[in-house]
Amino acid sequence: MLTAADHELVAGAIREAETRTDGEISVVVAPDSDTYADAVLHWSLLVALLPLALFATFPGLLHWAIEVIHGPWSAEETPLRLIVLYLLLKTAGAFVVAWAIFRLPRVRLAITPHATKERRVRRRAIMLFQVGTERRTASRSGVLLYLSLAEHRAEIVADELIQFRIGGEEWGEAMIALLEGVKAGQPGQGIADAVKRIGNVLATHFPYTGTDPNEMPDRLIQL
């Protein structure tokens, strides 16, 4: 988690960066970007189907399991109701156990495809940008740096004027600095380094003119 010192470090980096540009920088840090409940459900359903697939492939196992529960039985005495009940309980039991395991935070993230996590982080970043940054500046020069801690992923989303002038590749150094800080266990320093590099890019394309007021708070927002 980020400390008070991290918050002050990032706030200082934002203030320093904005002395060199008319652009406005916002920073938002979230514990995660999604519950990934759909991934948990999908994997739980897959595990729940395994007993059915196993017994369909090896019907002898089903006969043996029924005999353990019901005792010996002949083809004429097939306990159909017991077979259906047994399969239902096996399926439901497998689902419940899998669901309980896959809901654990680390497991949930591990079973979620990387592409899915990337899309969810991007979607959350755009949503937060639209709510808190987009069109909040008169010059349409706001930039959001978003970090999702659980996924170790980040996004930079910019206002329309910045997107028109700056290509996405120019944010590369900022992203590298941020993720290096996170991996090193120093997210506050990583964010501050990223803000500095974002400031460098903005200063090149939107240098400070003194005519654009500071319209957004210079602080880190932690959700």
Coordinates of C-alpha atoms in Angstrom, one line a residue:
M1 CA 0.0 0.0 0.0
L2 CA 1.0 3.6 -0.5
T3 CA 2.2 5.6 2.5
A4 CA 1.7 9.2 3.3
A5 CA 5.3 9.8 2.2
D6 CA 4.4 8.2 -1.2
H7 CA 1.5 10.6 -1.5
E8 CA 3.7 13.6 -0.8
L9 CA 6.4 12.3 -3.2
V10 CA 3.9 12.0 -6.0
A11 CA 2.2 15.3 -5.3
G12 CA 5.6 17.0 -5.4
A13 CA 6.4 15.3 -8.7
I14 CA 3.1 16.5 -10.2
R15 CA 3.7 20.1 -9.0
E16 CA 7.2 20.1 -10.5
A17 CA 6.1 18.6 -13.8
E18 CA 3.3 21.2 -14.2
T19 CA 5.8 24.1 -13.8
R20 CA 7.1 23.1 -17.2
T21 CA 3.8 22.5 -19.1
D22 CA 0.3 23.8 -19.6
G23 CA -0.8 20.2 -19.3
E24 CA -2.5 18.8 -16.2
I25 CA -1.6 15.5 -14.7
S26 CA -3.8 13.3 -12.6
V27 CA -2.8 10.1 -10.8
V28 CA -5.2 7.4 -9.6
V29 CA -4.1 4.2 -7.9
A30 CA -6.6 1.3 -7.4
P31 CA -6.2 -2.0 -5.6
D32 CA -7.6 -3.8 -8.7
S33 CA -9.7 -3.0 -11.8
D34 CA -12.3 -5.8 -11.7
T35 CA -13.6 -8.6 -9.6
Y36 CA -13.1 -11.1 -12.5
A37 CA -16.2 -12.9 -11.3
D38 CA -16.8 -14.2 -14.8
A39 CA -13.4 -15.9 -14.9
V40 CA -14.2 -17.5 -11.5
L41 CA -17.6 -18.7 -12.8
H42 CA -16.2 -20.0 -16.1
W43 CA -13.4 -22.1 -14.5
S44 CA -15.8 -23.4 -11.8
L45 CA -18.2 -24.6 -14.4
L46 CA -15.4 -26.3 -16.3
V47 CA -14.3 -28.1 -13.1
A48 CA -17.9 -29.0 -12.4
L49 CA -18.1 -30.8 -15.7
L50 CA -15.0 -32.9 -15.1
P51 CA -16.8 -35.6 -13.1
L52 CA -19.4 -36.1 -15.9
A53 CA -16.6 -36.2 -18.5
L54 CA -14.7 -38.7 -16.4
F55 CA -17.6 -41.0 -15.8
A56 CA -18.6 -40.8 -19.5
T57 CA -15.1 -41.8 -20.5
F58 CA -14.7 -44.5 -17.9
P59 CA -18.2 -45.8 -17.0
G60 CA -16.7 -48.5 -14.9
L61 CA -15.7 -45.9 -12.3
L62 CA -19.4 -44.9 -12.0
H63 CA -20.4 -48.5 -11.4
W64 CA -17.7 -48.9 -8.8
A65 CA -18.8 -45.6 -7.0
I66 CA -22.4 -46.7 -7.0
E67 CA -21.5 -50.1 -5.6
V68 CA -19.5 -48.4 -2.8
I69 CA -22.6 -46.4 -1.8
H70 CA -25.4 -48.7 -2.7
G71 CA -23.9 -52.1 -2.6
P72 CA -23.7 -54.7 -5.4
W73 CA -26.4 -54.3 -8.1
S74 CA -27.2 -56.0 -11.3
A75 CA -28.2 -54.6 -14.7
E76 CA -31.9 -55.5 -13.9
E77 CA -31.7 -53.5 -10.7
T78 CA -30.0 -50.4 -12.0
P79 CA -30.7 -47.7 -9.4
L80 CA -31.2 -45.0 -12.0
R81 CA -32.4 -42.5 -9.5
L82 CA -29.3 -43.1 -7.4
I83 CA -27.1 -42.7 -10.4
V84 CA -28.6 -39.3 -11.3
L85 CA -28.4 -38.1 -7.7
Y86 CA -24.8 -39.2 -7.4
L87 CA -23.9 -37.4 -10.6
L88 CA -25.7 -34.3 -9.5
L89 CA -24.0 -34.3 -6.1
K90 CA -20.6 -34.8 -7.7
T91 CA -21.2 -32.0 -10.2
A92 CA -22.5 -29.6 -7.5
G93 CA -19.7 -30.5 -5.1
A94 CA -17.0 -29.9 -7.7
F95 CA -18.5 -26.5 -8.6
V96 CA -18.7 -25.3 -5.0
V97 CA -15.2 -26.4 -4.1
A98 CA -13.7 -24.9 -7.3
W99 CA -15.7 -21.7 -6.8
A100 CA -14.4 -21.3 -3.3
I101 CA -10.8 -21.9 -4.4
F102 CA -10.9 -19.7 -7.5
R103 CA -12.3 -16.8 -5.5
L104 CA -9.1 -16.4 -3.6
P105 CA -7.4 -13.2 -4.8
R106 CA -4.2 -14.7 -6.0
V107 CA -5.9 -17.7 -7.6
R108 CA -8.5 -15.4 -9.2
L109 CA -5.8 -13.3 -10.9
A110 CA -3.8 -16.4 -11.9
I111 CA -6.7 -18.0 -13.8
T112 CA -7.7 -14.8 -15.5
P113 CA -6.2 -14.5 -19.0
H114 CA -3.6 -11.7 -19.4
A115 CA -5.6 -10.2 -22.3
T116 CA -8.7 -10.0 -20.1
K117 CA -6.8 -8.2 -17.3
E118 CA -5.3 -5.8 -19.9
R119 CA -8.8 -5.0 -21.2
R120 CA -10.3 -4.5 -17.8
V121 CA -7.5 -2.2 -16.6
R122 CA -7.8 -0.2 -19.8
R123 CA -11.6 0.0 -19.4
R124 CA -11.3 1.2 -15.8
A125 CA -8.7 3.8 -16.7
I126 CA -10.9 5.2 -19.4
M127 CA -13.9 5.3 -17.1
L128 CA -12.0 7.1 -14.4
F129 CA -10.6 9.5 -17.0
Q130 CA -14.0 10.3 -18.3
V131 CA -15.3 11.0 -14.8
G132 CA -12.5 12.9 -13.3
T133 CA -10.2 14.3 -16.0
E134 CA -11.7 14.5 -19.5
R135 CA -12.8 18.0 -20.4
R136 CA -11.9 19.3 -17.0
T137 CA -9.4 21.7 -18.4
A138 CA -10.1 24.6 -20.7
S139 CA -7.3 23.7 -23.0
R140 CA -8.3 20.0 -23.2
S141 CA -4.8 19.0 -22.0
G142 CA -5.4 16.6 -19.1
V143 CA -3.5 13.3 -18.7
L144 CA -4.5 10.5 -16.3
L145 CA -1.9 8.0 -15.0
Y146 CA -3.7 5.0 -13.7
L147 CA -2.1 2.1 -11.8
S148 CA -3.9 -1.1 -10.9
L149 CA -1.9 -2.7 -8.1
A150 CA -3.3 -6.3 -8.2
E151 CA -2.7 -6.7 -11.9
H152 CA 0.6 -4.8 -11.9
R153 CA -0.7 -2.9 -14.9
A154 CA -0.9 0.8 -15.7
E155 CA -2.5 3.0 -18.3
I156 CA -2.0 6.6 -19.5
V157 CA -5.1 8.2 -20.9
A158 CA -5.1 11.7 -22.4
D159 CA -7.5 14.4 -23.5
E160 CA -8.3 14.8 -27.1
L161 CA -5.9 17.6 -27.8
I162 CA -3.0 15.6 -26.4
Q163 CA -4.0 12.5 -28.3
F164 CA -3.9 14.5 -31.5
R165 CA -0.4 15.8 -30.9
I166 CA 1.3 13.0 -29.0
G167 CA 1.6 9.4 -30.1
G168 CA 1.2 6.6 -27.6
E169 CA 4.8 5.4 -28.0
E170 CA 6.0 8.7 -26.4
W171 CA 4.6 7.5 -23.0
G172 CA 6.9 4.4 -23.1
E173 CA 9.5 5.7 -20.7
A174 CA 6.9 6.7 -18.2
M175 CA 5.3 3.3 -18.3
I176 CA 8.7 1.6 -17.9
A177 CA 9.6 3.8 -14.9
L178 CA 6.3 3.1 -13.2
L179 CA 6.3 -0.6 -13.6
E180 CA 9.9 -0.9 -12.5
G181 CA 9.0 0.9 -9.3
V182 CA 6.1 -1.4 -8.7
K183 CA 8.1 -4.5 -9.3
A184 CA 10.8 -3.2 -6.9
G185 CA 8.3 -2.7 -4.2
Q186 CA 8.5 1.1 -4.4
P187 CA 5.2 2.1 -6.1
G188 CA 5.4 5.7 -4.8
Q189 CA 8.8 6.2 -6.4
G190 CA 7.7 4.5 -9.6
I191 CA 4.7 6.8 -9.9
A192 CA 6.8 9.9 -9.2
D193 CA 9.3 8.9 -11.9
A194 CA 6.5 8.2 -14.3
V195 CA 5.0 11.6 -13.6
K196 CA 8.4 13.3 -14.3
R197 CA 8.6 11.6 -17.7
I198 CA 5.0 12.5 -18.5
G199 CA 5.9 16.0 -17.7
N200 CA 8.9 15.9 -20.0
V201 CA 6.7 14.8 -22.9
L202 CA 4.0 17.4 -22.1
A203 CA 6.7 20.1 -21.8
T204 CA 7.9 19.3 -25.3
H205 CA 4.4 19.6 -26.9
F206 CA 2.7 21.9 -24.4
P207 CA 5.3 24.1 -22.8
Y208 CA 4.4 26.3 -19.9
T209 CA 3.0 29.7 -21.1
G210 CA 1.7 31.0 -17.8
T211 CA -1.8 31.6 -19.3
D212 CA -3.3 28.2 -18.4
P213 CA -4.4 28.1 -14.7
N214 CA -4.0 25.0 -12.5
E215 CA -7.4 23.5 -12.8
M216 CA -6.9 20.1 -11.2
P217 CA -5.6 19.1 -7.7
D218 CA -1.9 18.2 -7.6
R219 CA -2.3 14.9 -5.6
L220 CA -2.4 11.2 -5.8
I221 CA -5.9 9.7 -5.6
Q222 CA -6.0 6.3 -4.0
L223 CA -9.3 4.4 -4.4

